[in-house]
Amino acid sequence: MPLNRRTFLESSAAIGAGAALTAGAASPAAAHDHRPRPAKRYSFTVMGTTDLHGNVLNWDYFTDKEFDDKAHNDVGLAKISTLVNRVRAEKGRRNTLLIDAGDTIQGTQLSYYYAKIDPITRKGGPVHPMAQAMNAIGYDAAALGNHEFNYGIPVLRKFEEQCDFPLLGANALDAKTLRPAFPPYSVHRLRTPHGRDVRVAVLGLTNPGIAIWDRANVSGRMVFPGLEEQAAKWVPRLRSMGADVVIVSAHSGSSGTSSYGDQLPHVENAAGLVAEQVPGIDAILVGHAHTEIPEYRIANKVTGEEVVLSEPLKWGQRLTLFDFDLVWAKGRWTVEKVAAQVLNSNTVEEDPKITGLLADEHKKVVEYVNTVIGTSTAVMTTADAPWKDEPIIDLINVVQAETVKAALAGGAYADLPVLSQASCFSRTARIPAGAITIKDAAGLYPFENTLEARLMTGAQLKEYLEYSARYYVQTPAGAPVDTAKLTNADNTPDYNYDAVSGLTYEIDIARPAGQRITGLSFQGAPLDPAARFVLAVNNYRAAGGGAFPHVAGAEQLWANSDEIRNTIIQWVRAKGTVDPGQFASVDWKLTRDGVPVF
C-alpha cells in the first residue's frame, strides 16, 4: 500500500496506540492512574500605542516647554519606552509584542521639520525621529493612519524604508491592480515551554477617509475600501495559515460613525463593526478617535465570541496592554481569556536612551520654532474663542480670505465676495505682544490642513452656520452660563465648530439646534439666499470632515498645496507688524432671546 498522508497518520496512530498498550502492560500501576495531566498553558502580552502624532519627547513645540494639560498627562515615545521596558521585564521580553495603530509622522513641529524643512526624502537626508525612536524601542508592527499620507507618498515610503518593522494596511490598495500597496499583515512566533510556538497574526487596517482627506496625494494611486470588507477577506486566510491568535490594529474608531457624511460608502469609525461582523478576531487595537478606552467587549454576531477592544489615549499618553491566556487543546493553541488595560505614561520618567538618541534633532527643532518672523501690537489668545469672536481667530480668517482673493484675482470669480471659516483648534494658542515666532504662528493651526475656495450660496451658508451652532449646549434665558459646560454638545470637538467671517450673525443658544442663527446679514443687509459667495475653507472641511452641509459638494474654484499654518507664517513675515486693530471685528455673538450672553 503506498504511503500517503492518510496512511502515514493511520499507521502512526496505530504504532502509538500499540506503544501505549505495551507501556501499560509493563506498568500496571500506571494503567490505574486516571489523574488528568495538567493542561499546557501559555500567557503573553501585546502592548499598543496609537495616534502618536510625532510626539517623541514630553515637549510641546507650540509653547516650547514641557507638555502639560489639565489632567497633567505626559506625552511621547520616551515615556512609552519606560513603560514598555517595565512590562518586558515583568512578562519576559519573548512573551511580549509591541504594535501601533497609526498616525505617526504628523502633528508636531518635530515631525513637520523632518518632512518639510530638512526632509527625510532628500539625498543623504536624516532618519525620521519617529523611525529612530520606534526602532530603538523595538516595535513589531504598525498600522497606517490617515495622517501618514499628509506629506505625500514619497515621504511615507521613505519612512517605511527607515522602519525596522512593517507598516500594515490591508485596505490600502494600488488603484490599478487593487492589490495591497503595503503589507496587509505580519505574523510573529512566540516560543512556549510546551513545544509548538504560538503564532500571532497582526492585521493592519487604515481609514477610508484618506481617499477624500488626502485626495491630492492618493487620487489615481491608491484606493481604500471598507475595514469590514477587508477584514472579512484576510482574517479567514490568517486562520487557515495557522494563526493561533488574530489581532487587528485598526486606525478607525469604535463608534460606527463617520465625520465625512455620505462622501464615501465606507464607515470612518468601523472597529466595532469589524468586531461584530468578522469571526475569528481575538482583539482590536483601536486608533483615530483620540479617546481612551481601557477595555471594551463586543460579541461577534456570527460566533457569539467576545472580541476585546482597547484604545490608548493619543500622543503616547497611554499604553494599552492586551493580556492573553492560551491553553493547548486538540493539537492547537486556543485563546482562553483576553483582558485589556491602559497604563498612564505620567507615572514614569522618560527613557534616557530615547531622549539621548534624539537630543540633536530636538535642539534643531527648538531653534527653528523660536525663529522670529514679526511683531504684534497686542496680545491675542484663544482662551475665550470657543464662545466669543476673538481677534486671534480673525487673524486666521483674514489670512485665508486675502490668500483666496489674490488667487482668484483676474478670473471669472474675482468679483464675488470672499468669506472664510476657521475653528479654535487649541484653547491655549497665543500671539504675544512684541516678537512673534514660528511657534506662535504655527500654534494657531496645529493641523496640516491646506486651503481651498468653494462656491456657496447664501441659503447654503445659513444651513452651514446652523449646523456649526449645534456645538453649543441649549441654555435657557435667565439660566446661569458656565463656559465649562457651554460647548461641545453631543461630543462635538472644538475643531468642528466654525466661525465664518464676512457675515454678521447671532447664535441664540436658548433655541434648539437647527434654529439658532438670527440676524444673518451681509454688508448691513439681510443675507440674500440666492447670492453667491466664495468660501475660503480648509481641505478637511471641504472634503466632508465634520459632515458640514453643502461644502463638500460645492464647486471647487481653487486649491493650494501649502499648509495653512505656513501661509499664516508667510503672511506675518510679509506684514512685519500684526495689528489686530486693522482686521479684528465682532461678526458673531451668542445671545438668548436677543440678549447677548457675554
XYZ file of C-alpha atoms in Angstrom, residues 138-596:
459
model
C 11.530 47.651 19.327
C 8.123 47.898 17.672
C 6.935 44.743 15.933
C 4.334 46.276 13.586
C 2.298 49.429 12.991
C -0.876 50.149 11.046
C -1.058 53.079 8.670
C -3.016 56.113 9.833
C -4.685 58.663 7.579
C -2.169 61.337 8.581
C 0.662 59.155 7.256
C -0.388 60.418 3.814
C -0.367 64.157 4.634
C 3.132 64.806 3.325
C 2.718 62.707 0.195
C 3.542 59.136 -0.671
C 7.317 59.696 -1.197
C 7.718 60.802 2.438
C 5.622 57.859 3.622
C 7.624 55.385 1.545
C 10.903 56.788 2.875
C 9.599 56.498 6.434
C 8.542 52.924 5.704
C 12.048 52.185 4.409
C 13.578 53.598 7.599
C 11.441 51.475 9.947
C 12.670 48.107 11.198
C 9.058 46.929 11.425
C 6.295 46.672 8.814
C 3.696 49.362 8.144
C 0.453 47.449 7.627
C -2.554 48.413 5.533
C -4.740 45.604 4.235
C -7.243 48.109 2.837
C -4.686 50.451 1.243
C -4.763 49.126 -2.316
C -2.977 50.049 -5.515
C -5.551 51.870 -7.638
C -4.660 49.969 -10.807
C -4.065 46.420 -9.594
C -6.286 46.534 -6.473
C -3.563 44.636 -4.680
C -2.282 45.733 -1.263
C 0.111 48.665 -1.591
C 1.521 47.819 1.846
C 1.848 44.540 3.742
C -1.648 43.530 4.915
C -0.429 41.626 7.968
C 2.555 40.362 9.904
C 2.977 37.050 11.731
C 5.001 36.709 14.922
C 6.114 33.492 16.619
C 6.262 33.348 20.380
C 8.215 30.419 21.826
C 6.493 28.493 24.586
C 7.840 25.966 27.116
C 5.494 23.345 25.646
C 6.772 22.688 22.154
C 4.888 24.411 19.360
C 5.222 28.168 19.061
C 2.235 30.458 19.332
C 1.645 32.161 16.003
C 0.236 35.675 16.408
C -1.078 37.458 13.309
C -1.461 41.240 13.277
C -3.803 42.578 10.574
C -3.441 46.283 9.812
C -6.416 48.364 8.663
C -6.424 52.071 7.890
C -9.081 54.714 7.374
C -11.163 55.005 4.189
C -11.325 58.768 4.733
C -7.816 59.038 3.270
C -9.439 58.966 -0.161
C -11.054 62.349 0.488
C -8.872 63.961 3.156
C -5.693 63.388 1.137
C -7.229 63.231 -2.316
C -4.404 65.284 -3.820
C -1.812 62.753 -2.644
C -3.615 59.469 -3.333
C -6.067 60.057 -6.167
C -5.362 57.646 -9.009
C -2.682 55.930 -6.965
C -4.438 54.212 -4.081
C -7.960 53.280 -3.036
C -9.232 52.477 0.453
C -12.125 50.009 0.737
C -14.025 49.480 3.976
C -12.454 47.854 7.014
C -15.176 45.248 7.427
C -14.805 44.078 3.838
C -11.056 43.652 4.034
C -11.092 42.090 7.494
C -13.605 39.517 6.224
C -11.175 38.720 3.427
C -7.978 38.441 5.446
C -8.946 37.023 8.850
C -10.004 33.610 7.451
C -6.786 33.496 5.451
C -4.723 34.141 8.535
C -6.553 31.397 10.407
C -6.064 28.969 7.520
C -2.361 29.816 7.527
C -2.168 28.594 11.107
C -2.575 31.757 13.155
C -3.423 30.847 16.755
C -4.233 34.437 17.665
C -5.509 37.216 15.377
C -5.149 40.823 16.441
C -6.394 43.741 14.346
C -4.600 47.066 14.537
C -7.220 49.464 13.168
C -6.830 53.167 12.557
C -10.560 53.549 12.958
C -12.638 54.442 15.995
C -15.184 52.132 17.576
C -18.345 54.257 17.355
C -19.625 53.213 13.916
C -19.947 56.851 12.827
C -18.387 58.966 10.072
C -17.345 62.607 10.004
C -17.442 62.896 6.215
C -21.163 62.275 5.721
C -22.026 60.400 2.547
C -18.853 61.321 0.678
C -17.697 57.685 0.805
C -19.674 54.459 1.110
C -17.464 53.270 3.974
C -17.657 53.906 7.712
C -14.882 56.009 9.224
C -15.025 54.607 12.772
C -15.588 50.939 11.979
C -13.560 48.995 14.564
C -16.687 47.986 16.471
C -18.369 46.835 13.256
C -15.324 44.720 12.415
C -15.574 43.056 15.822
C -19.293 42.400 15.342
C -19.232 41.172 11.767
C -15.961 39.307 11.217
C -15.450 35.986 13.049
C -12.013 34.889 14.174
C -10.657 38.090 15.741
C -9.400 37.956 19.315
C -8.608 41.629 19.979
C -8.571 45.020 18.240
C -6.179 47.863 18.973
C -8.289 50.925 18.143
C -6.972 54.263 16.892
C -8.016 57.500 15.178
C -10.726 58.714 17.572
C -8.341 60.184 20.202
C -10.366 58.694 23.037
C -9.336 56.447 25.905
C -10.947 53.008 26.040
C -9.169 50.719 28.532
C -11.329 47.712 27.669
C -14.455 47.308 25.577
C -16.020 43.939 24.754
C -18.145 43.304 21.674
C -19.857 39.989 20.909
C -19.346 38.727 17.390
C -22.763 38.253 15.790
C -21.713 35.073 13.985
C -19.930 33.148 16.737
C -21.104 34.882 19.901
C -17.465 35.081 20.984
C -16.314 38.291 22.670
C -13.756 40.492 20.963
C -11.741 42.754 23.264
C -11.082 46.307 22.064
C -8.803 48.910 23.626
C -7.756 52.406 22.586
C -4.891 54.114 24.412
C -5.027 57.883 24.637
C -3.250 59.845 21.885
C 0.318 61.186 21.704
C 1.796 58.471 23.895
C -0.263 59.413 26.933
C -1.308 55.789 27.455
C -0.047 52.298 26.637
C -2.574 49.512 26.088
C -1.868 46.025 27.412
C -3.701 43.020 25.984
C -3.056 40.022 28.226
C -3.703 36.674 26.517
C -4.094 33.330 28.278
C -3.864 30.303 25.959
C -4.422 26.597 26.508
C -3.189 23.650 24.419
C -6.138 21.503 23.355
C -6.757 19.124 20.450
C -3.352 19.751 18.987
C -3.528 23.559 18.865
C -3.306 26.662 20.967
C -6.672 28.200 21.841
C -7.325 31.596 23.382
C -8.913 31.012 26.762
C -9.034 34.558 28.049
C -8.206 38.104 26.929
C -8.132 41.169 29.165
C -7.090 44.747 28.408
C -5.981 47.763 30.388
C -4.090 51.010 29.847
C -1.029 52.359 31.632
C -0.542 56.097 32.161
C 2.747 57.485 30.886
C 2.757 60.241 33.516
C 3.642 57.629 36.129
C 7.164 57.147 34.758
C 10.214 59.116 33.720
C 11.418 59.445 30.143
C 13.791 56.749 28.952
C 17.243 58.396 28.736
C 18.070 56.079 25.857
C 15.395 57.783 23.732
C 15.991 61.359 24.929
C 19.712 60.962 24.284
C 19.137 59.380 20.889
C 17.166 62.397 19.651
C 18.821 65.240 21.541
C 20.297 66.787 18.386
C 17.035 66.600 16.444
C 15.153 68.159 19.344
C 17.679 71.018 19.589
C 17.372 71.797 15.862
C 13.596 71.990 16.037
C 13.626 74.177 19.168
C 15.905 76.622 17.358
C 13.628 76.555 14.317
C 10.358 77.231 16.196
C 11.928 80.162 18.054
C 12.805 81.990 14.842
C 11.270 85.494 14.961
C 9.092 86.322 11.952
C 7.389 89.574 13.004
C 5.883 91.621 15.812
C 2.386 92.115 17.251
C 0.951 95.314 18.699
C -1.230 93.408 21.190
C -1.672 90.085 22.941
C -4.154 87.721 21.258
C -5.303 84.414 22.779
C -7.852 81.667 22.130
C -8.868 81.389 25.810
C -12.380 82.704 25.088
C -12.532 81.891 21.374
C -14.964 78.965 21.706
C -17.722 81.389 22.783
C -16.541 84.838 21.618
C -15.427 86.289 18.283
C -11.772 86.845 19.128
C -9.091 88.697 17.099
C -6.816 85.648 17.035
C -9.436 83.688 15.016
C -9.997 86.767 12.861
C -6.275 86.598 12.062
C -6.693 83.119 10.567
C -9.702 84.261 8.587
C -8.101 87.406 7.201
C -5.050 85.428 6.049
C -7.257 82.847 4.352
C -9.564 85.425 2.737
C -6.692 87.543 1.418
C -4.941 84.449 0.054
C -8.052 83.313 -1.821
C -8.795 86.810 -3.152
C -5.281 87.039 -4.553
C -5.575 83.588 -6.118
C -8.889 84.441 -7.838
C -7.858 87.915 -8.978
C -8.409 88.470 -12.686
C -10.530 85.347 -13.034
C -14.235 84.637 -13.529
C -14.921 84.731 -9.782
C -12.798 87.745 -8.865
C -15.816 89.952 -8.144
C -17.515 87.570 -5.733
C -17.215 88.342 -2.002
C -14.843 86.017 -0.139
C -15.863 84.664 3.242
C -13.695 82.454 5.453
C -14.195 79.725 8.050
C -11.913 78.997 10.986
C -12.036 76.941 14.159
C -10.431 77.215 17.565
C -8.036 74.280 17.275
C -6.323 74.954 20.590
C -7.622 76.848 23.594
C -4.069 77.703 24.635
C -2.831 79.353 21.418
C -1.334 82.790 21.972
C 0.206 85.605 19.956
C 2.237 87.777 22.365
C 2.707 91.493 22.215
C 6.110 92.078 20.673
C 8.120 89.436 18.830
C 6.179 86.697 17.015
C 7.982 83.415 16.436
C 7.246 80.471 14.180
C 5.899 78.530 17.158
C 3.437 81.332 17.951
C 2.032 81.430 14.428
C 2.089 77.652 13.954
C 0.314 77.186 17.284
C -2.810 78.724 15.744
C -3.012 75.855 13.273
C -1.625 72.552 14.628
C -3.041 70.558 11.711
C -1.514 70.157 8.241
C -4.669 71.434 6.531
C -4.442 73.210 3.195
C -6.662 75.948 1.763
C -9.425 75.735 -0.845
C -12.043 78.039 -2.319
C -15.608 76.712 -2.719
C -18.637 78.363 -4.331
C -21.596 78.664 -1.918
C -24.984 80.396 -1.870
C -26.482 82.444 0.930
C -29.024 79.723 1.667
C -26.294 77.099 1.877
C -24.241 79.259 4.218
C -27.245 79.693 6.515
C -27.544 75.899 6.819
C -23.788 75.640 7.280
C -23.924 78.060 10.219
C -26.918 76.305 11.766
C -25.035 73.034 11.637
C -21.975 74.655 13.231
C -24.063 76.175 16.030
C -25.092 72.722 17.306
C -21.747 72.926 19.134
C -23.448 74.845 21.970
C -25.463 73.288 24.777
C -29.008 74.680 24.768
C -29.184 77.135 27.672
C -32.499 78.851 28.540
C -32.661 82.592 29.001
C -32.061 83.500 32.614
C -30.224 80.284 33.426
C -26.624 80.641 34.605
C -23.977 80.241 31.899
C -20.981 78.095 32.756
C -18.432 78.248 29.943
C -17.001 74.916 31.101
C -20.335 73.296 30.176
C -21.487 75.558 27.346
C -19.658 73.979 24.410
C -19.012 70.551 22.828
C -22.665 69.497 22.805
C -23.085 65.874 21.674
C -19.293 65.490 21.908
C -18.715 67.946 19.048
C -14.976 68.765 19.146
C -13.725 72.345 19.026
C -12.350 71.812 15.534
C -15.863 71.096 14.280
C -17.194 74.495 15.305
C -16.679 77.040 12.538
C -16.864 80.801 12.809
C -17.440 82.425 9.411
C -16.030 85.881 8.792
C -17.529 88.329 6.304
C -21.073 87.762 7.535
C -22.769 89.154 10.652
C -24.974 86.891 12.748
C -26.139 85.915 16.206
C -26.396 82.419 17.717
C -29.365 82.105 20.063
C -28.339 79.299 22.429
C -31.759 79.315 24.113
C -33.164 77.815 20.929
C -32.793 74.181 19.854
C -30.049 73.236 17.411
C -31.040 73.993 13.835
C -32.991 77.136 14.775
C -30.289 79.314 16.277
C -28.953 81.666 13.588
C -30.616 85.088 13.747
C -29.879 88.469 12.227
C -27.834 86.932 9.423
C -26.636 89.737 7.179
C -24.005 90.718 4.640
C -22.703 94.292 4.481
C -25.567 95.518 6.654
C -28.408 93.920 4.674
C -30.220 90.620 5.268
C -28.429 87.781 3.543
C -29.842 87.021 0.084
C -30.394 83.225 -0.109
C -29.571 83.288 -3.834
C -26.409 85.385 -3.545
C -23.148 83.641 -4.423
C -20.055 83.717 -2.231
C -16.583 82.215 -2.229
C -15.810 80.365 0.992
C -12.147 80.048 1.986
C -12.165 76.664 3.683
C -9.649 74.085 4.846
C -9.320 70.852 2.896
C -10.589 68.732 5.796
C -13.878 70.592 5.871
C -14.080 70.799 2.075
C -13.616 67.034 1.830
C -16.539 66.376 4.163
C -14.753 66.381 7.502
C -17.314 67.112 10.196
C -20.146 66.385 7.735
C -20.993 70.081 7.311
C -23.756 70.554 4.721
C -23.138 71.621 1.120
C -19.432 72.423 1.242
C -18.160 69.017 0.113
C -20.428 69.113 -2.944
C -19.754 72.762 -3.746
C -17.746 73.693 -6.822
C -14.035 73.985 -6.120
C -12.696 77.239 -7.543
C -9.104 76.945 -6.313
C -6.918 74.814 -4.083
C -3.463 75.221 -2.599
C -0.967 72.539 -1.582
C 0.743 74.588 1.137
C -0.307 74.167 4.761
C -2.472 76.967 6.141
C -0.089 77.456 9.053
C 2.729 78.096 6.591
C 0.509 80.622 4.842
C -0.007 82.335 8.210
C 3.750 82.350 8.860
C 4.441 83.824 5.408
C 1.706 86.444 5.892
C 3.193 87.560 9.217
C 6.680 87.722 7.666
C 5.363 89.827 4.791
C 3.463 92.224 7.067
C 6.253 92.560 9.607
C 3.811 94.031 12.128
C 0.486 92.468 13.083
C -2.074 94.987 14.330
C -5.439 93.449 15.325
C -6.944 96.919 15.104
C -6.653 96.620 11.325
C -8.580 93.360 10.929
C -10.420 92.354 14.116
C -14.201 92.741 14.226
C -17.122 91.208 16.087
C -19.025 89.402 13.336
C -20.915 86.968 15.567
C -22.032 86.671 19.177
C -24.020 84.384 21.427
C -27.450 85.592 22.520
C -30.545 84.387 24.375
C -33.830 85.902 23.221
C -31.832 88.678 21.611
C -29.811 89.491 24.735
C -26.029 88.985 24.397
